[in-house]
JSON list of C-alpha atoms in Angstrom, two decimals:
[
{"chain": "A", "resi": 1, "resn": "UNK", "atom": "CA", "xyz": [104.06, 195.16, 101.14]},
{"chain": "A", "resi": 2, "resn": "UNK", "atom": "CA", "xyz": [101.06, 193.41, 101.97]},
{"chain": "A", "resi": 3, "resn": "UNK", "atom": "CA", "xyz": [100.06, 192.58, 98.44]},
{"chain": "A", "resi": 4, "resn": "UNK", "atom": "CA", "xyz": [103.88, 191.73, 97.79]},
{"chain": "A", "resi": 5, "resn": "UNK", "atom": "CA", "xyz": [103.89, 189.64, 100.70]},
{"chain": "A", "resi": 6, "resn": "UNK", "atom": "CA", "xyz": [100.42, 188.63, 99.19]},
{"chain": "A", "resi": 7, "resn": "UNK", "atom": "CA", "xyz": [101.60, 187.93, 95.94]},
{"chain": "A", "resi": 8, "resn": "UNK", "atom": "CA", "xyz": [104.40, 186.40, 97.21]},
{"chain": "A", "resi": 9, "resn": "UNK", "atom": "CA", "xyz": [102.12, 184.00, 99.45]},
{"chain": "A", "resi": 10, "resn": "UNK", "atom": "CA", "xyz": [100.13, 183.27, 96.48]},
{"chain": "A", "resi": 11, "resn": "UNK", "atom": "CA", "xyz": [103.73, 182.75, 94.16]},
{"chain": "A", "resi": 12, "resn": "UNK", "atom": "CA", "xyz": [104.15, 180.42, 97.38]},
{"chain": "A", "resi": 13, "resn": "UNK", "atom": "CA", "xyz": [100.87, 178.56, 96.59]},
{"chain": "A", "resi": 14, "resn": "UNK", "atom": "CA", "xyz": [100.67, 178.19, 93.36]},
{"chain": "A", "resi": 15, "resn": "UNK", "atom": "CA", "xyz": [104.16, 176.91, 92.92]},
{"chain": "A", "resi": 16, "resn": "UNK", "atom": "CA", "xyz": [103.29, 174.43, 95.73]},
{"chain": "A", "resi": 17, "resn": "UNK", "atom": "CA", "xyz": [100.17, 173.73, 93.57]},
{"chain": "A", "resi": 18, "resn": "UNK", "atom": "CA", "xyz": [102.36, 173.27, 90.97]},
{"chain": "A", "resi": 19, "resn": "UNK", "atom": "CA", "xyz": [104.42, 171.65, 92.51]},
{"chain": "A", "resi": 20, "resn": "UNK", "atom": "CA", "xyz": [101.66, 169.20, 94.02]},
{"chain": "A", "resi": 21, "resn": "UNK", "atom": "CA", "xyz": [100.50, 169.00, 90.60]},
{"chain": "A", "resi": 22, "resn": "UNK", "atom": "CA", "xyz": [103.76, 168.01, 89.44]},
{"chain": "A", "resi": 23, "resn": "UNK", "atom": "CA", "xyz": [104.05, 165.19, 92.59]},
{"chain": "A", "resi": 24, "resn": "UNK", "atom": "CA", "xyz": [100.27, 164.22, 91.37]},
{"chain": "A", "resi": 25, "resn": "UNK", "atom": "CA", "xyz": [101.47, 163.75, 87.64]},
{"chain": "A", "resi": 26, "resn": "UNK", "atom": "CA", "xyz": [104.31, 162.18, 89.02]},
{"chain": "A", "resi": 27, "resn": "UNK", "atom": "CA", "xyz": [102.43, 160.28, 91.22]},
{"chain": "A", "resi": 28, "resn": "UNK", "atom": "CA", "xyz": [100.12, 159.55, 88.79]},
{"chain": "A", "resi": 29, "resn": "UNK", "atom": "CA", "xyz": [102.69, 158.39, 86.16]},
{"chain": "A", "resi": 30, "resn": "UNK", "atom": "CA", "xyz": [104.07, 156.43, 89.18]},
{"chain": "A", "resi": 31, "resn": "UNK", "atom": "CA", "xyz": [100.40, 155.00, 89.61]},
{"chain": "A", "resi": 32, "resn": "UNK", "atom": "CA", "xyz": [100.34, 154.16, 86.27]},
{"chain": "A", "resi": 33, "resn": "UNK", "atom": "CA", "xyz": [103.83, 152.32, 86.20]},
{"chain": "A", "resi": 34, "resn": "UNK", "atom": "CA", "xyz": [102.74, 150.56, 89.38]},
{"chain": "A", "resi": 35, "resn": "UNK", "atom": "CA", "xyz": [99.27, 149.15, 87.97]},
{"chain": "A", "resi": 36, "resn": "UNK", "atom": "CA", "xyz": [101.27, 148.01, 85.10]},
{"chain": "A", "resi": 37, "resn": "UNK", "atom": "CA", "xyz": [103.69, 146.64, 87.79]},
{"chain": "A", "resi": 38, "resn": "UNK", "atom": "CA", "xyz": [101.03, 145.36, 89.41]},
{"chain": "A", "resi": 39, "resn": "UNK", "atom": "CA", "xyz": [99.17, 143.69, 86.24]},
{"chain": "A", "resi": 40, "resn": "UNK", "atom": "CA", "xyz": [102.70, 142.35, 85.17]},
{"chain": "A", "resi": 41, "resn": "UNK", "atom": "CA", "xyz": [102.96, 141.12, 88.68]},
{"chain": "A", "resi": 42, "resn": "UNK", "atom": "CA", "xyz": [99.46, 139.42, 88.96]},
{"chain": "A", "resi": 43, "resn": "UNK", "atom": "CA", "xyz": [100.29, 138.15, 85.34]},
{"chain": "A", "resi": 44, "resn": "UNK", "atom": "CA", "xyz": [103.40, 137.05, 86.57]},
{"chain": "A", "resi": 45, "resn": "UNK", "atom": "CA", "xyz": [102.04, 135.63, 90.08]},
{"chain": "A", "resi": 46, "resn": "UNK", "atom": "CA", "xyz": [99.47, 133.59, 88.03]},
{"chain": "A", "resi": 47, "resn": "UNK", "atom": "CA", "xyz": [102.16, 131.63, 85.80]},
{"chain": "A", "resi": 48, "resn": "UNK", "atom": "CA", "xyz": [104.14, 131.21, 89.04]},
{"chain": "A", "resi": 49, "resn": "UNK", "atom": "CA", "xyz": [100.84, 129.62, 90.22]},
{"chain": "A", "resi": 50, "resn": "UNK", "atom": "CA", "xyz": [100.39, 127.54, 87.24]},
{"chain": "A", "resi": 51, "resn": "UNK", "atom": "CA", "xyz": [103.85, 126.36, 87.33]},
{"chain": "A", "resi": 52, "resn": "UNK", "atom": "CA", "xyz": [103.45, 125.83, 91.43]},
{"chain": "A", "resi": 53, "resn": "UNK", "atom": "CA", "xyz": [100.62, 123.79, 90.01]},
{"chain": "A", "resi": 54, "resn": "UNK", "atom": "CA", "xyz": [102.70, 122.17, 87.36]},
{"chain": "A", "resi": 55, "resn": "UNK", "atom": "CA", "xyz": [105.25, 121.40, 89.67]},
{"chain": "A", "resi": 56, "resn": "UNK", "atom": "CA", "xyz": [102.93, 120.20, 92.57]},
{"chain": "A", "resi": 57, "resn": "UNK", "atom": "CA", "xyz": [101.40, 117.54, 89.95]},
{"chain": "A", "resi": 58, "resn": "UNK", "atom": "CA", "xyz": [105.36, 116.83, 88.71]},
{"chain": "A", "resi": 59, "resn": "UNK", "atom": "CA", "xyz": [106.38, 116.19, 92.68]},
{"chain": "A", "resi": 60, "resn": "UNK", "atom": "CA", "xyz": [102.72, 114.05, 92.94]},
{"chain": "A", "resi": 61, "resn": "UNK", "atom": "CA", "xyz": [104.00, 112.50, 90.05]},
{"chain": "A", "resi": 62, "resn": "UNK", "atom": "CA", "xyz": [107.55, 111.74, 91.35]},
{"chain": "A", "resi": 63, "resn": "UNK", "atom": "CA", "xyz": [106.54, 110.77, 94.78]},
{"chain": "A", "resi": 64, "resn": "UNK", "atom": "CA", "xyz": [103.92, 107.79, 93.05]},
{"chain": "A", "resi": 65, "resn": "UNK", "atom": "CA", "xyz": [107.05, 107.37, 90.36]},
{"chain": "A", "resi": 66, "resn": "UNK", "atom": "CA", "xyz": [109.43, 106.89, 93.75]},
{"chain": "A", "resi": 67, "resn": "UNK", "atom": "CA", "xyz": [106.87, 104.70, 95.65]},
{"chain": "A", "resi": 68, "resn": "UNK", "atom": "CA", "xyz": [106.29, 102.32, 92.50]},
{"chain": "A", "resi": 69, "resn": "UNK", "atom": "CA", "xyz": [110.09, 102.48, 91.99]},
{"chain": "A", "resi": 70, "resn": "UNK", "atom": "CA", "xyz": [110.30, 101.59, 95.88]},
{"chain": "A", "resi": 71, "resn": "UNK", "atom": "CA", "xyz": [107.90, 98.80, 95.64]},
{"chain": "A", "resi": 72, "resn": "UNK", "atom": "CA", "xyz": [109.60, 97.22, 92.53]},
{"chain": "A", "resi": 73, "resn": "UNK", "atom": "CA", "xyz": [112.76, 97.23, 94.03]},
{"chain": "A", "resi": 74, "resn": "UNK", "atom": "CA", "xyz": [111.54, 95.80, 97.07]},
{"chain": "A", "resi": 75, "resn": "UNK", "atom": "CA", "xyz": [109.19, 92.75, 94.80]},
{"chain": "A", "resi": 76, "resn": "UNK", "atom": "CA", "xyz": [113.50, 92.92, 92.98]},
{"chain": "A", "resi": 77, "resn": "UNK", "atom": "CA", "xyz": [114.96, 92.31, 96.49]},
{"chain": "A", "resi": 78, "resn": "UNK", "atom": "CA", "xyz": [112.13, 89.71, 97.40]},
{"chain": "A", "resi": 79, "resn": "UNK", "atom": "CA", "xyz": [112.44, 88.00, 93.81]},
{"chain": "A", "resi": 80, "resn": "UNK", "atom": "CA", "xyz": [116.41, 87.72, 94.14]},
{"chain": "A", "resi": 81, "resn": "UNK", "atom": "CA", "xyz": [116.21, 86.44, 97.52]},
{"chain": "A", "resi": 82, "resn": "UNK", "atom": "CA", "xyz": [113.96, 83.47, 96.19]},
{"chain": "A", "resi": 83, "resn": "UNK", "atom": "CA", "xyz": [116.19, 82.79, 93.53]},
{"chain": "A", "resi": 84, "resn": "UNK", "atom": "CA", "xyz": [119.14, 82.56, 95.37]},
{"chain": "A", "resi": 85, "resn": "UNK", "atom": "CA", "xyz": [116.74, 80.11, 97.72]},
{"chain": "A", "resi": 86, "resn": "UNK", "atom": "CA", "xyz": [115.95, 78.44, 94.54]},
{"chain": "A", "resi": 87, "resn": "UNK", "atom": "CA", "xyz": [119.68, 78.44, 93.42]},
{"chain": "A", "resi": 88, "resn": "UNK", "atom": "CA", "xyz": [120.81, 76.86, 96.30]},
{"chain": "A", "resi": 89, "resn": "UNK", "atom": "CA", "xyz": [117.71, 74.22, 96.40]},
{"chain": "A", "resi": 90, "resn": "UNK", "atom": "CA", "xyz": [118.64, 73.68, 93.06]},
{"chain": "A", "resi": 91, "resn": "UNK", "atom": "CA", "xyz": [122.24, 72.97, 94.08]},
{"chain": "A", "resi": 92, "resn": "UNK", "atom": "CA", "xyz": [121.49, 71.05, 97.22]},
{"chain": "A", "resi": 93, "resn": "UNK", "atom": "CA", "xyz": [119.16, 68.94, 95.19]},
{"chain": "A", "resi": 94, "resn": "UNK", "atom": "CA", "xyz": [122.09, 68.32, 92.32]},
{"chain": "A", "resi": 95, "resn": "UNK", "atom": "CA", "xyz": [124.37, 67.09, 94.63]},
{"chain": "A", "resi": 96, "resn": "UNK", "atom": "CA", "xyz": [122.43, 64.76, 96.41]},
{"chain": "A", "resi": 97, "resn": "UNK", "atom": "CA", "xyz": [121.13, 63.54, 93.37]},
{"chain": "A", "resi": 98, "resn": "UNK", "atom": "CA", "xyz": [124.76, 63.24, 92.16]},
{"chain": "A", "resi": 99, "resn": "UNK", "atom": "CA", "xyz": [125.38, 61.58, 95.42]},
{"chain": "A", "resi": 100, "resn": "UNK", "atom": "CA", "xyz": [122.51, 59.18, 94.91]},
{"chain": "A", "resi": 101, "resn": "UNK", "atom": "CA", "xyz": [123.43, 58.14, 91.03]},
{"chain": "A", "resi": 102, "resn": "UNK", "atom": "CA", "xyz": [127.13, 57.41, 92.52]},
{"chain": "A", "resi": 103, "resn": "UNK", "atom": "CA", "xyz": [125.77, 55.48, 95.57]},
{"chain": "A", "resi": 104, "resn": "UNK", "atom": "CA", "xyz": [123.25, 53.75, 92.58]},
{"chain": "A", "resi": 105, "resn": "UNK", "atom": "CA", "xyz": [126.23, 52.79, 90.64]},
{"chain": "A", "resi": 106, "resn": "UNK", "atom": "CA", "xyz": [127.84, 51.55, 93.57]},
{"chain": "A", "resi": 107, "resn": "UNK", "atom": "CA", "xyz": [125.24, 49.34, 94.53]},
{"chain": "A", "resi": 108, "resn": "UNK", "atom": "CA", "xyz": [124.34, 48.34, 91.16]},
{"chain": "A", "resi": 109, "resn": "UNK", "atom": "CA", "xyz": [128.48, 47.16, 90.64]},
{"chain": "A", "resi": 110, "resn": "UNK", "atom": "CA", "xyz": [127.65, 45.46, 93.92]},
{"chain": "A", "resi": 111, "resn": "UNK", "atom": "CA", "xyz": [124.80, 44.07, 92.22]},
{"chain": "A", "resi": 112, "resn": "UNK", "atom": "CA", "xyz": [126.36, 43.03, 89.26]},
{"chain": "A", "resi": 113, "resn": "UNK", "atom": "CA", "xyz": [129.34, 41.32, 90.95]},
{"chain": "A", "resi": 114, "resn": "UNK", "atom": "CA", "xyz": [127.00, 39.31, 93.51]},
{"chain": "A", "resi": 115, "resn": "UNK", "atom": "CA", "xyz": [124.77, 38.71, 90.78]},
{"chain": "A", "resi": 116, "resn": "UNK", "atom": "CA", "xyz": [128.31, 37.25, 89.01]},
{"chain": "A", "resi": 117, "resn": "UNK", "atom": "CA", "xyz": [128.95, 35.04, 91.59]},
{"chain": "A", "resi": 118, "resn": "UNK", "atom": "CA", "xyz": [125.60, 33.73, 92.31]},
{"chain": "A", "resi": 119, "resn": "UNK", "atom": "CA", "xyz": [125.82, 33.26, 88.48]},
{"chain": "A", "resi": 120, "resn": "UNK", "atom": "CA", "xyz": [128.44, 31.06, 89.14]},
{"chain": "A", "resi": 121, "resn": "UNK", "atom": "CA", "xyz": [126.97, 29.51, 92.02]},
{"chain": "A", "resi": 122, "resn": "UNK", "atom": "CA", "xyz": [124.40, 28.55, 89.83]},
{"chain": "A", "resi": 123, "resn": "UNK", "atom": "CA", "xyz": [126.20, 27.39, 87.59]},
{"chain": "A", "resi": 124, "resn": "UNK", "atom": "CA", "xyz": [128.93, 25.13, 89.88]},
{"chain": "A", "resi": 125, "resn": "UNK", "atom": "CA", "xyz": [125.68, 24.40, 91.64]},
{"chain": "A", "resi": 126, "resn": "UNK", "atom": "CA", "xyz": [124.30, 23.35, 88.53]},
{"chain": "A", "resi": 127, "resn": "UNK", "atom": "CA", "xyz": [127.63, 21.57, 87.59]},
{"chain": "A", "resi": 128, "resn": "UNK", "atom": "CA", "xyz": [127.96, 19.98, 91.29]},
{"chain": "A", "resi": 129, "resn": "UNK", "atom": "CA", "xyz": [123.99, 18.55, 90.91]},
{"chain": "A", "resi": 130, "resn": "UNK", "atom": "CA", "xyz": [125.24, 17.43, 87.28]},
{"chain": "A", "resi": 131, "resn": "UNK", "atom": "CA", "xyz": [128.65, 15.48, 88.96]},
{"chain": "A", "resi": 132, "resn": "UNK", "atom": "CA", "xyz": [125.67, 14.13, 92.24]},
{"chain": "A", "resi": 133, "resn": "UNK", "atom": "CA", "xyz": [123.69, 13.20, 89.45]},
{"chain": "A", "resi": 134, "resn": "UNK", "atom": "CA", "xyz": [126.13, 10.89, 87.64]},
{"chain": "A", "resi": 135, "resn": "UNK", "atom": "CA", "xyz": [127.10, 9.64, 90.48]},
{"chain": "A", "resi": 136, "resn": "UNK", "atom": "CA", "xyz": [123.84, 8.73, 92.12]},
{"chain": "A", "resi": 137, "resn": "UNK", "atom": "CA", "xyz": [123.67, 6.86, 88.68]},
{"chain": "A", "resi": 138, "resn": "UNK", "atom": "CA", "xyz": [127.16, 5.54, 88.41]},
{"chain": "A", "resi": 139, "resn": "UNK", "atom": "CA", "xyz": [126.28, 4.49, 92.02]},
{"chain": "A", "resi": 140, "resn": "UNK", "atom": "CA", "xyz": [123.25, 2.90, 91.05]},
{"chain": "A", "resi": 141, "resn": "UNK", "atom": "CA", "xyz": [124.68, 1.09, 87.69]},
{"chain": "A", "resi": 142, "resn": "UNK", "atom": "CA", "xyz": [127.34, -0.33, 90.87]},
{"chain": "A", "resi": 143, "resn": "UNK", "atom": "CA", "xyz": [124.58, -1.37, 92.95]},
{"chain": "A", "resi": 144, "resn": "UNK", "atom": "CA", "xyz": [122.79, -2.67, 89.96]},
{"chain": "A", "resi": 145, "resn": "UNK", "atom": "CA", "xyz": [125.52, -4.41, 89.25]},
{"chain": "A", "resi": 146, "resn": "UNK", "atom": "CA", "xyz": [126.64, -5.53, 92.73]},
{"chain": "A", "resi": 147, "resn": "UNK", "atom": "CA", "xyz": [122.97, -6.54, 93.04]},
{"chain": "A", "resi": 148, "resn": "UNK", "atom": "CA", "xyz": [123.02, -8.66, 89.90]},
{"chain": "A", "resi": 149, "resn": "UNK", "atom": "CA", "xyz": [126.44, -10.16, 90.70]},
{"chain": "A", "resi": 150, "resn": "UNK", "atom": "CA", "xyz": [125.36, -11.07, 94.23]},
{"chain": "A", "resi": 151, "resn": "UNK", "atom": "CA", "xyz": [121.92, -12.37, 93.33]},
{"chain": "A", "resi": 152, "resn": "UNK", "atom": "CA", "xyz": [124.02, -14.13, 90.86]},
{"chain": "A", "resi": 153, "resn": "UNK", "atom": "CA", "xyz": [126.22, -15.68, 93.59]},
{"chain": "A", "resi": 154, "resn": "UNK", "atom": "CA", "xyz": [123.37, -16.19, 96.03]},
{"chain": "A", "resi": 155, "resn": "UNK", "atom": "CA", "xyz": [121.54, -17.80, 92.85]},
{"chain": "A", "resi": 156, "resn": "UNK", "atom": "CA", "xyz": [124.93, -20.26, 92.09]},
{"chain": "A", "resi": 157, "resn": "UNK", "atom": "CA", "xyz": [125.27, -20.80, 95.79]},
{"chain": "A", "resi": 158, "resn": "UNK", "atom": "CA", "xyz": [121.82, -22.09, 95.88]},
{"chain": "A", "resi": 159, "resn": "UNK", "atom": "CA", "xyz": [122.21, -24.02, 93.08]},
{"chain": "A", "resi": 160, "resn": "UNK", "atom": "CA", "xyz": [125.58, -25.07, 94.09]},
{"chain": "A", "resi": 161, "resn": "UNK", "atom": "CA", "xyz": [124.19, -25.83, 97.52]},
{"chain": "A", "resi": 162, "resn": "UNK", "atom": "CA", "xyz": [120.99, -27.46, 95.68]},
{"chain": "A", "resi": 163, "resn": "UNK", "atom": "CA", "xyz": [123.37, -29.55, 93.39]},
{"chain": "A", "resi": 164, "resn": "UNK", "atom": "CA", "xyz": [125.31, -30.22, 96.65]},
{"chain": "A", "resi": 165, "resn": "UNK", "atom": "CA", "xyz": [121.80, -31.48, 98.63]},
{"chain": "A", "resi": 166, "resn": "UNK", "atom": "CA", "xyz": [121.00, -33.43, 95.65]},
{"chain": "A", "resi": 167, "resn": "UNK", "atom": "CA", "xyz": [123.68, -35.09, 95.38]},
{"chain": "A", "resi": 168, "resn": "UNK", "atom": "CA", "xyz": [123.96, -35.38, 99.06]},
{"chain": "A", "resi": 169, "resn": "UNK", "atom": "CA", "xyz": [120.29, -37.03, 99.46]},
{"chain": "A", "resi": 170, "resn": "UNK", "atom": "CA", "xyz": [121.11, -39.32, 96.19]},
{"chain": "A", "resi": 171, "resn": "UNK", "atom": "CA", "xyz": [124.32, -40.51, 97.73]},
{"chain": "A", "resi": 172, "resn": "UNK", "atom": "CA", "xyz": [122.84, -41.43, 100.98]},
{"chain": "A", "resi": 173, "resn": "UNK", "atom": "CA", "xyz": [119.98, -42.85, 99.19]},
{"chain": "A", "resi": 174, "resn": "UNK", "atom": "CA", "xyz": [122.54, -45.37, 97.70]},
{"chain": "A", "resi": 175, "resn": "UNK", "atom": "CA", "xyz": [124.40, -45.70, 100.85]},
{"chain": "A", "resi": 176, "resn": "UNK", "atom": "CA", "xyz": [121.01, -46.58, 101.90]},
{"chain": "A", "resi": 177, "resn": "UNK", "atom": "CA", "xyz": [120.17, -48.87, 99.61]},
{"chain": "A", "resi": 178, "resn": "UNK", "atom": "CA", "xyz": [124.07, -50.36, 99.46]},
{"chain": "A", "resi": 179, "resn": "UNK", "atom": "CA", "xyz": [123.82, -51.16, 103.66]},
{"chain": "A", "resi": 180, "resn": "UNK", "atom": "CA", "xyz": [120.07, -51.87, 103.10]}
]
């Protein structure tokens, strides 16, 4: 009993051997598949890192493609703004200048009409100094004549008057000469 308890311990060990053996081949196999897990997995943790990479330099990318898309929109806002400024300058200036060619063409009708009636001041000025004129000489050609017909008169008085003493003088001469 002793060796059948013996070889019964030693069935025991050997078909735990075995059966280690079998868990080492398994374990082994297991091993295997996990280094190939394993390599897969360090194959497959190095792509993940190059595409970490990849996408690192893609969000760099982005985040300078956002911040120049930022700052353009902001130079858009900033450009807008000035042109509506600019817009409304632009308007602002058009209608005062619109407001300063009507006021222009105001004056200048103002213009043209006093201009038309200092025209025709002028010329009933001019027409007034003409009528003066002709009479300052119709006036004169009276007192030229008024001049000559007095001095005439004043001449035949004197000579009437002379005639007059001469005949005077020779008639008292003779009355003289008759009570003489």
């Amino acid at each position: 009993e002793d060796v059948k308890q013996m070889i019964d311990k030693k069935e025991m060990e050997r078909n735990l051997v075995q059966l280690k053996l079998q868990n080492a081949m398994t374990a082994e196999g297991g091993a295997r598949r996990v280094m190939h897990t394993m390599e897969e997995m360090e194959t497959k943790i190095q792509e993940y890192e190059v595409v970490v990479e990849d996408l690192d330099d893609a969000q760099r990318r982005l985040e300078g493609a956002e911040r120049a898309l930022d700052e353009r929109t902001k130079e858009k806002e900033a450009q807008e703004k000035k042109l509506q400024i600019l817009e409304k300058r632009k308007e602002e200036t058009s209608r005062l200048l619109h407001k300063a060619l009507h006021q222009s063409q105001k004056e200048v009708q103002i213009a043209t009409n006093k201009l038309g009636v200092v025209e025709k001041d002028r010329s009933d000025g001019f027409a007034r100094i003409e009528e003066s004129q002709q009479r300052v000489q119709e006036l004169e050609s009276r007192i030229e004549d008024e001049r000559k017909r007095a001095t005439e008169v004043v001449n035949n008085r004197i000579a009437s008057f002379q005639k007059f003493g001469k005949t005077y003088f020779q008639q008292e001469t003779l009355d003289k000469i008759i009570c003489a």
